[in-house]
Amino acid sequence: MSLRIVVTVKYVPDATGDRGFADDLTLDRDDVDGLLSELDEYAVEQALQISENYEGDADDVEITVLTVGPEDAKDALRKALSMGADKAIHVEDDDLHGTDAIGTSLVLAKAIEKAGYDLVVSGMASTDGTAGIVPALVAERLGVPQVTLLSEVAVADGKVSGRRDGDTASEQLEASLPAVVSVTDQSGEARYPSFKGIMAAKKKPVEAWDLSDLDIEAEEVGLEGAWTKVASADERPARTAGTIVKDEGEGGKQLAEFLAGQKFI
Amino acid sequence: MAEVLVFVDHVDGAVRKPTLELLTLARRIGDPVAVALGNGAADTAAALAEHGAVKVLTHEAAEYADYLVVPKVDALQAAYETVSPAAVLVPSSAEGKEIAARLALRIGSGIITDAVDLEAGDGGPVATQSVFAASYTTKSTISKGTPVITVKPNSAAVEPAAAAGAVEALTVSFSEQATGTKVTSRTARESTGRPDLTEAAIVVSGGRGVNGAENFSVIEALADSLGAAVGASRAAVDAGWYPHSNQVGQTGKSVSPQLYIASGISGAIQHRAGMQTSKTIIAINKDAEAPIFDLVDYGVVGDLFDVVPALTEDVKTRKG
């Protein structure tokens, strides 16, 4: 039996650069480099491992990477293709600028349905927004089980199973396919693309879809269609320079005095 | 006054601290109506009433423990339809955010996650968030539907306020999706006896400089002298020196305690994302150039294996 996996990925601003806001209080993409969200690399990796361990053989599994984002978001797709995904879908439309998580889940769900799927694999959160709600929203929209925040995942006999480590307990989960999975950074180190993988990625198909391909009206998405509004964004004031001492044998004692002065002891 | 739904995070009837903080914030925008689900739900009523809940809606069913997330969404939606609240507040745990998101979509409402503060505004509640590794502070509102907001632990001090806390049974009919994801087994985390990382007032963390799992005892000893939780940087967790459940940072837990002590942690953006909003920050590091020193209120340039044990001894002496 064949297995169609769609991996959702996001193109995010590099966290080591100076991230900020544009005048309309959306993410400023001009002043900082973008890349494939690190947490989505784990999703690509798990999709590849599911494919490699699949009962029939890996040829029965098709991995499609899907992203919603501007022109440059193709870089994120190329990275995923060079890791080993089979094909890519890029949803790009000027009307998508400023779309919130609810709107993003609409676009993803429509695109996933159009692509056809048995399993959706996502990262636990994006490294820019960090909310971690899109996988649950996509599951709600598709009406299929959410099997989220897995640190281990396996697919067999039409079912997906995995381990979710929570604050108070660790749970084993199981659901029938089709389903939406999200994986954590504990699921297994993501592989580096090989030279061969990078060369092969250049020949892999990248489909381009816009809102009309997905029967989505412009007013359902974008800044105007967002159900949440950012009213202000202010850079956090720099901390006033603290006291820094060199330990000459008294460092621990001096620190204790500081803590006592601040009433922590 | 308008009613505000507050989703209760509890373990077998014991209400967790972030829910009590949420009740304090909820009172700024209306009368809190608490929703407690699952085993021990009714036992939460006394604690919730002491913290301002005018009503406690409870429902016990095996589905809450046996299946993931969706049964709780169904119940919260039932509560929403019963009460018609001005806002819905949920603790910002991983599960809390998923419940809130699915509810928001179902009721056609915007959602704000990981708020660190909340106030009443002209057009509804205004939520403060700390974004881009806490380098920016944003204020947001909901432009459609009933605001659904998740709030991070330690965003408000718990203030008791007696209220009626009348317990009412909630009627819930589970959706077809409720039984989609089965919990086939559950293993409770072993308690370390230390405070929970996200709830603790003081967090003591170790990083690459701790240089080995066995050396974390030095960090733990300091934490125990201060009654603190223990955290670890991603480098320490990836090296296998400390469990992932204690990881502080972008892909781990985000903490905002009164006091944060970082030992042997350089302060990469990854880590700063998880601790930058701590009220007072202390660092101990051999490298005077470590970026963590840009954040500190007090820093010691020195070997943590000299400084931390000396500090621990001094704390113990002062505490007598």
XYZ file of C-alpha atoms in Angstrom:
585
model
C 0.000 0.000 0.000
C 1.357 3.346 -0.915
C 1.787 6.123 1.618
C 1.559 9.821 0.796
C 3.305 12.078 3.312
C 3.002 15.864 3.227
C 5.599 17.704 5.320
C 4.686 21.296 6.133
C 7.696 23.595 6.456
C 8.246 27.285 7.126
C 10.764 29.780 5.835
C 11.790 31.890 8.843
C 14.165 34.759 9.586
C 17.541 33.626 10.889
C 17.373 33.929 14.689
C 21.030 34.932 14.857
C 20.238 38.079 12.837
C 18.391 41.173 14.035
C 14.729 40.230 13.699
C 12.138 42.976 13.749
C 8.899 44.407 12.451
C 7.984 46.255 9.268
C 5.829 49.430 9.354
C 2.603 47.392 9.099
C 3.712 45.374 12.165
C 4.248 42.210 10.156
C 7.567 40.392 10.165
C 10.344 42.403 8.524
C 11.728 40.002 5.910
C 13.947 42.518 4.128
C 16.595 43.121 6.738
C 17.381 39.577 7.775
C 18.263 36.346 5.958
C 15.749 33.528 5.891
C 16.108 29.780 6.107
C 14.197 26.532 6.666
C 12.957 26.612 10.269
C 15.311 24.355 12.206
C 12.402 22.633 13.928
C 10.968 21.664 10.515
C 14.196 19.836 9.655
C 13.156 17.306 12.305
C 9.824 16.864 10.505
C 11.568 16.223 7.171
C 13.917 13.779 8.907
C 11.054 11.802 10.485
C 9.220 11.636 7.149
C 12.374 10.238 5.548
C 12.767 7.678 8.352
C 9.118 6.633 8.095
C 9.709 6.138 4.355
C 12.919 4.145 4.905
C 11.227 1.859 7.439
C 7.997 1.426 5.516
C 6.626 -2.098 5.205
C 6.433 -2.301 1.411
C 9.492 -0.395 0.393
C 10.540 3.219 0.212
C 9.346 3.400 -3.414
C 5.771 3.080 -2.118
C 6.177 6.286 -0.143
C 5.960 9.748 -1.639
C 7.129 12.721 0.420
C 5.869 16.163 -0.601
C 7.123 19.267 1.184
C 4.683 22.144 1.364
C 5.273 25.747 2.303
C 3.250 28.957 2.315
C 5.418 32.025 1.921
C 7.098 34.619 -0.289
C 9.335 33.946 -3.293
C 12.408 33.292 -1.123
C 10.578 30.496 0.704
C 11.683 28.287 -2.219
C 15.023 28.093 -0.373
C 13.299 26.198 2.450
C 11.764 23.778 -0.069
C 15.137 23.228 -1.790
C 16.734 22.377 1.550
C 14.021 19.796 2.269
C 14.316 18.359 -1.256
C 18.090 18.082 -0.898
C 17.573 16.132 2.338
C 15.556 13.598 0.313
C 11.915 14.685 -0.107
C 10.449 13.789 -3.518
C 8.608 16.929 -4.586
C 7.507 20.327 -3.352
C 4.534 22.669 -3.389
C 4.950 26.400 -2.918
C 1.826 28.416 -2.128
C 2.635 32.022 -2.941
C 0.264 34.941 -3.317
C 0.616 38.667 -2.607
C -2.660 38.536 -0.704
C -1.079 36.187 1.858
C 1.075 38.956 3.373
C 0.308 39.238 7.098
C -1.694 35.992 7.412
C -2.076 34.794 11.033
C -1.943 31.225 12.367
C -5.655 30.613 11.773
C -5.362 31.802 8.154
C -2.164 29.807 7.611
C -3.951 26.666 8.786
C -6.677 27.305 6.181
C -4.164 27.573 3.342
C -2.222 24.519 4.534
C -5.357 22.397 4.973
C -6.673 23.262 1.494
C -3.274 22.608 -0.080
C -2.863 19.299 1.788
C -6.286 18.161 0.579
C -5.505 19.168 -2.984
C -2.141 17.383 -2.874
C -3.662 14.204 -1.386
C -2.253 12.710 1.812
C -2.240 9.839 4.284
C 0.006 11.546 6.814
C 0.942 15.168 7.521
C 4.210 15.739 9.402
C 5.055 19.139 10.939
C 7.641 20.575 13.283
C 6.532 21.288 16.880
C 6.517 25.069 16.251
C 8.143 27.610 13.961
C 11.285 29.229 15.312
C 9.877 32.729 14.675
C 6.284 32.660 15.919
C 6.892 29.730 18.352
C 3.175 29.330 19.121
C 3.045 25.632 18.188
C -0.657 25.682 17.280
C -0.686 25.199 13.508
C -0.537 21.351 13.548
C -3.580 21.213 15.885
C -5.428 23.753 13.703
C -4.680 21.787 10.531
C -5.962 18.585 12.200
C -9.140 20.397 13.273
C -9.716 21.677 9.730
C -9.004 18.313 8.076
C -11.130 16.480 10.645
C -8.403 13.884 11.226
C -6.577 12.840 14.433
C -3.774 15.043 15.783
C -0.826 13.074 17.108
C 1.359 15.950 18.181
C 4.627 16.749 19.961
C 6.099 13.321 19.394
C 9.657 12.508 20.371
C 9.301 9.087 18.679
C 7.087 8.217 15.728
C 6.287 5.039 13.783
C 3.843 4.114 11.005
C 2.562 0.572 10.466
C -0.661 -1.213 9.495
C -2.489 2.002 8.644
C -1.732 3.492 12.052
C 0.642 6.089 13.419
C 1.981 5.790 16.944
C 4.440 7.713 19.047
C 5.552 9.077 22.391
C 4.538 12.499 23.706
C 6.542 13.788 26.673
C 4.486 16.209 28.722
C 5.153 18.153 31.917
C 3.687 15.591 34.250
C 3.638 12.379 32.203
C 4.941 10.631 29.133
C 2.187 9.211 26.908
C 2.084 6.605 24.141
C -0.371 7.697 21.435
C -1.997 5.877 18.553
C -4.303 6.937 15.703
C -5.524 5.604 12.378
C -4.379 7.252 9.157
C -4.986 9.801 7.790
C -3.546 11.888 10.632
C -1.526 14.999 11.459
C 1.729 14.458 13.355
C 4.119 17.004 14.834
C 7.588 16.093 16.071
C 9.921 17.686 18.625
C 13.658 18.300 18.447
C 14.060 15.099 20.500
C 12.795 12.940 17.615
C 16.240 12.475 16.086
C 18.997 14.590 14.602
C 18.190 15.844 11.091
C 20.539 14.624 8.335
C 22.763 16.956 6.315
C 22.022 17.039 2.597
C 24.656 15.092 0.639
C 26.270 16.551 -2.479
C 24.248 14.026 -4.471
C 21.097 15.149 -2.665
C 21.788 18.791 -3.441
C 22.331 18.018 -7.145
C 19.216 15.807 -7.294
C 17.086 18.505 -5.617
C 17.645 20.841 -8.574
C 15.760 18.416 -10.828
C 12.853 17.744 -8.459
C 9.504 19.357 -9.290
C 8.308 22.433 -7.368
C 4.670 23.224 -8.035
C 3.470 26.807 -7.592
C -0.077 27.402 -6.361
C -1.843 30.633 -5.538
C -5.058 31.356 -3.636
C -7.293 30.776 -6.681
C -5.847 27.249 -7.048
C -7.080 26.581 -3.499
C -10.489 28.303 -3.780
C -9.570 30.755 -1.043
C -10.805 34.345 -1.199
C -8.288 37.107 -0.543
C -10.306 38.457 2.398
C -10.050 35.103 4.227
C -6.287 35.588 4.658
C -3.645 38.323 4.833
C -3.434 41.186 7.261
C -7.033 42.268 6.620
C -8.377 38.749 7.102
C -6.396 38.110 10.300
C -8.531 37.467 13.383
C -5.748 38.778 15.598
C -4.318 42.284 15.374
C -0.902 43.455 16.564
C -1.466 46.971 17.920
C 2.117 47.831 18.825
C 5.610 46.339 18.772
C 8.391 47.867 20.824
C 11.986 46.841 21.048
C 12.762 45.726 24.556
C 14.918 48.335 26.256
C 18.502 47.173 26.657
C 19.167 45.996 30.176
C 21.149 48.455 32.219
C 24.670 47.152 32.514
C 24.965 44.855 35.497
C 27.783 44.523 37.974
C 30.456 42.119 36.790
C 33.181 40.935 39.126
C 36.169 38.677 38.549
C 36.461 35.765 40.939
C 39.625 36.207 42.980
C 38.522 33.616 45.518
C 35.634 35.686 46.876
C 33.261 35.428 43.867
C 30.810 33.066 45.553
C 30.695 35.157 48.713
C 30.196 38.411 46.780
C 27.368 36.815 44.823
C 25.735 35.662 48.061
C 25.916 39.229 49.370
C 24.261 40.528 46.206
C 21.486 37.937 46.496
C 20.982 38.751 50.180
C 20.810 42.467 49.310
C 18.075 41.664 46.781
C 16.227 39.629 49.467
C 16.608 36.322 47.605
C 18.247 34.741 50.627
C -19.891 42.196 34.822
C -19.015 39.993 31.851
C -18.023 36.420 32.499
C -14.590 35.116 31.533
C -13.980 31.402 31.014
C -10.823 30.059 32.638
C -9.635 26.579 31.694
C -8.332 24.761 34.777
C -5.059 22.844 34.657
C -5.091 20.347 37.498
C -3.685 16.953 38.432
C -6.370 14.756 40.046
C -8.038 17.788 41.608
C -4.865 19.667 42.657
C -4.955 23.012 40.808
C -1.604 23.995 39.279
C -0.264 27.460 40.012
C -0.574 28.927 36.466
C -4.364 28.511 36.722
C -4.457 30.578 39.931
C -2.411 33.278 38.177
C -4.929 33.145 35.333
C -7.804 33.759 37.758
C -6.017 36.879 39.004
C -5.684 38.168 35.424
C -9.253 37.139 34.528
C -10.622 39.394 37.283
C -9.201 42.411 35.434
C -11.584 41.764 32.552
C -14.600 40.124 34.176
C -15.992 37.477 36.519
C -14.038 34.228 36.234
C -16.004 31.067 35.460
C -13.679 28.076 35.778
C -13.919 24.902 33.676
C -12.448 21.802 35.348
C -12.442 18.471 33.505
C -11.536 14.871 34.227
C -10.666 12.906 37.316
C -10.981 15.053 40.470
C -12.610 17.999 38.631
C -15.033 18.777 41.468
C -12.182 18.746 44.011
C -10.735 21.879 42.398
C -13.716 24.025 43.445
C -12.453 25.152 46.871
C -9.091 26.419 45.558
C -10.781 28.096 42.583
C -13.371 29.820 44.800
C -10.591 31.177 47.040
C -9.060 32.783 43.956
C -12.131 34.452 42.534
C -14.092 31.876 40.532
C -17.767 32.806 40.729
C -18.713 29.483 39.202
C -16.948 26.182 38.561
C -18.211 24.071 35.657
C -17.129 20.459 36.062
C -17.333 17.314 33.988
C -15.741 13.951 34.647
C -15.425 11.324 31.911
C -12.857 8.685 31.005
C -12.417 10.317 27.566
C -10.277 13.142 29.012
C -7.551 10.721 30.051
C -7.998 8.125 27.317
C -7.837 10.402 24.264
C -5.693 13.383 23.289
C -6.841 17.046 23.410
C -10.138 16.893 21.448
C -12.454 15.775 24.315
C -11.271 18.850 26.249
C -11.972 21.067 23.218
C -15.505 19.651 23.024
C -16.049 20.409 26.726
C -14.619 23.922 26.559
C -16.860 24.601 23.567
C -19.858 23.350 25.570
C -18.887 25.726 28.395
C -18.481 28.565 25.891
C -21.967 27.953 24.520
C -23.436 27.805 28.042
C -21.793 30.997 29.308
C -21.275 33.265 26.234
C -18.141 34.747 27.860
C -16.290 37.960 27.028
C -13.024 36.006 26.755
C -11.582 32.514 27.180
C -8.278 32.139 29.053
C -6.154 28.975 28.987
C -2.770 28.259 30.599
C 0.022 28.302 27.992
C 1.120 24.683 28.308
C 1.684 22.690 25.118
C -1.706 21.040 25.551
C -3.369 24.284 26.656
C -2.322 26.023 23.447
C -3.633 23.170 21.301
C -6.981 23.176 23.120
C -7.270 26.965 22.821
C -6.382 26.969 19.123
C -8.967 24.370 18.156
C -11.625 26.123 20.225
C -10.821 29.484 18.603
C -11.176 28.007 15.119
C -14.486 26.331 16.002
C -16.042 29.466 17.475
C -14.667 31.730 14.741
C -12.377 33.710 17.049
C -8.865 35.043 16.958
C -6.263 33.547 19.275
C -3.283 35.028 21.100
C -0.759 32.576 22.562
C 1.890 32.980 25.271
C 0.634 36.297 26.645
C 2.766 37.629 29.510
C 0.265 40.268 30.613
C -3.373 41.110 30.102
C -5.427 44.266 30.589
C -8.899 45.496 29.765
C -9.045 47.743 26.686
C -11.769 49.700 24.903
C -12.228 47.031 22.258
C -11.693 44.035 24.530
C -8.685 42.540 26.304
C -5.200 43.655 25.269
C -2.515 40.984 25.573
C 1.207 41.619 25.892
C 3.588 39.128 24.282
C 7.338 38.846 24.338
C 8.631 37.889 20.876
C 11.820 37.224 18.874
C 13.724 35.794 21.822
C 12.195 38.490 24.032
C 13.847 41.269 22.026
C 10.424 42.818 21.285
C 7.270 43.393 23.316
C 4.005 43.442 21.369
C 0.466 44.316 22.347
C -2.320 42.533 20.481
C -6.086 42.377 20.349
C -8.604 40.069 18.735
C -10.355 41.462 15.667
C -12.938 38.681 15.255
C -15.068 36.722 17.686
C -14.482 36.136 21.391
C -10.840 36.569 22.469
C -9.130 33.237 23.182
C -5.867 33.900 24.997
C -3.255 31.568 26.449
C -1.119 32.990 29.251
C 2.375 31.929 30.256
C 3.188 30.845 33.828
C 4.583 33.570 36.121
C 2.753 36.337 34.233
C 0.950 37.529 37.374
C 1.267 37.138 41.106
C -1.416 34.903 42.625
C -3.878 37.060 44.595
C -6.540 35.273 46.634
C -10.057 36.756 46.405
C -13.018 34.898 47.848
C -15.939 34.219 45.494
C -18.935 31.909 45.432
C -17.325 29.132 43.385
C -20.702 27.471 42.885
C -20.149 24.066 41.330
C -22.308 23.198 38.332
C -22.175 20.058 36.231
C -21.371 20.776 32.585
C -23.192 18.805 29.899
C -20.799 17.620 27.210
C -21.484 15.585 24.092
C -18.267 14.406 22.507
C -17.611 14.993 18.801
C -16.749 12.282 16.308
C -13.102 13.432 16.429
C -12.909 13.102 20.232
C -11.751 9.494 20.164
C -9.370 9.897 17.214
C -6.084 9.783 19.109
C -5.886 7.104 21.782
C -3.562 7.343 24.777
C -2.436 3.704 24.948
C -0.252 4.154 28.039
C 0.871 6.862 30.406
C 3.943 6.977 32.640
C 3.999 9.669 35.297
C 7.227 11.616 35.488
C 9.235 10.835 38.582
C 9.126 13.764 40.939
C 12.507 15.229 41.863
C 10.979 16.980 44.862
C 12.084 20.307 43.325
C 9.651 22.976 42.115
C 8.325 22.707 38.559
C 10.642 24.493 36.125
C 8.050 26.760 34.514
C 6.403 27.671 37.811
C 9.496 28.162 40.002
C 10.358 31.572 41.472
C 14.069 30.739 41.236
C 15.773 28.708 38.492
C 19.397 27.547 38.613
C 20.697 26.356 35.222
C 23.823 24.623 33.990
C 25.311 24.491 30.503
C 28.299 23.293 28.539
C 30.660 24.521 31.267
C 29.258 21.974 33.722
C 31.114 19.421 31.612
C 29.475 16.122 32.550
C 26.296 14.583 33.939
C 27.911 13.837 37.305
C 28.893 17.495 37.756
C 25.254 18.609 37.660
C 25.186 17.720 41.382
C 26.963 21.067 41.920
C 24.075 22.871 40.180
C 21.474 20.788 42.045
C 23.074 21.572 45.410
C 22.801 25.316 44.755
C 19.209 24.893 43.556
C 18.301 22.963 46.704
C 19.874 25.581 48.972
C 17.640 28.224 47.322
C 14.520 26.039 46.926
C 14.918 26.442 43.164
C 14.186 24.419 40.032
C 17.063 23.109 37.908
C 17.364 24.042 34.244
C 19.837 23.084 31.546
C 20.960 24.583 28.256
C 20.447 22.741 25.000
C 24.175 21.928 24.846
C 23.962 20.171 28.217
C 20.793 18.318 27.210
C 22.130 17.281 23.787
C 25.265 15.952 25.518
C 22.972 13.761 27.633
C 23.964 15.385 30.949
C 20.436 16.398 31.934
C 16.882 15.443 30.811
C 15.177 17.308 27.976
C 12.253 18.109 30.284
C 14.608 20.557 32.046
C 15.802 22.307 28.893
C 15.465 26.079 28.961
C 15.417 27.753 25.561
C 13.688 28.184 22.263
C 13.006 24.475 21.767
C 12.663 23.722 25.462
C 10.829 25.537 28.232
C 10.552 29.249 28.462
C 10.915 30.498 32.031
C 10.346 33.863 33.639
C 11.304 33.503 37.305
C 12.140 36.200 39.843
C 15.748 34.995 39.833
C 17.672 33.099 37.132
C 21.204 31.844 37.768
C 23.100 30.623 34.682
C 26.277 28.641 35.313
C 28.621 27.679 32.499
C 26.146 28.954 29.902
C 27.468 31.242 27.167
C 24.070 32.709 26.315
C 23.434 31.765 22.689
C 20.200 33.159 21.182
C 18.644 29.695 21.641
C 19.013 29.932 25.390
C 18.233 33.639 25.709
C 14.878 33.017 24.030
C 13.877 30.933 27.015
C 15.067 33.065 29.933
C 15.484 36.689 28.869
C 12.316 37.841 30.632
C 13.558 36.641 34.043
C 13.393 39.505 36.544
C 16.924 39.232 37.960
C 19.628 37.432 35.990
C 22.930 36.138 37.376
C 25.691 34.463 35.372
C 28.830 32.606 36.341
C 31.194 31.905 33.454
C 34.938 31.582 32.893
C 34.729 33.510 29.623
C 34.439 37.237 30.284
C 33.316 37.699 26.638
C 30.302 35.321 26.937
C 27.151 37.057 25.561
C 25.207 36.092 28.688
C 27.042 38.880 30.551
C 25.145 41.433 28.397
C 21.942 40.357 30.155
C 23.008 40.099 33.750
C 22.243 42.125 36.819
C 25.249 40.516 38.445
C 27.946 38.412 36.823
C 30.961 36.553 38.119
C 33.822 35.815 35.747
C 35.291 32.665 37.201
C 35.277 28.876 37.402
C 31.794 27.669 38.302
C 33.321 24.795 40.275
C 34.868 27.386 42.639
C 32.063 29.950 42.656
C 28.937 27.761 42.808
C 29.949 25.577 45.808
C 31.123 28.694 47.713
C 27.792 30.390 46.969
C 25.886 27.270 48.067
C 27.776 27.187 51.371
C 27.121 30.872 51.985
C 23.398 30.500 51.185
C 23.144 27.576 53.622
C 24.948 29.544 56.346
C 22.724 32.589 55.876
C 19.599 30.455 55.924
C 20.955 28.832 59.079
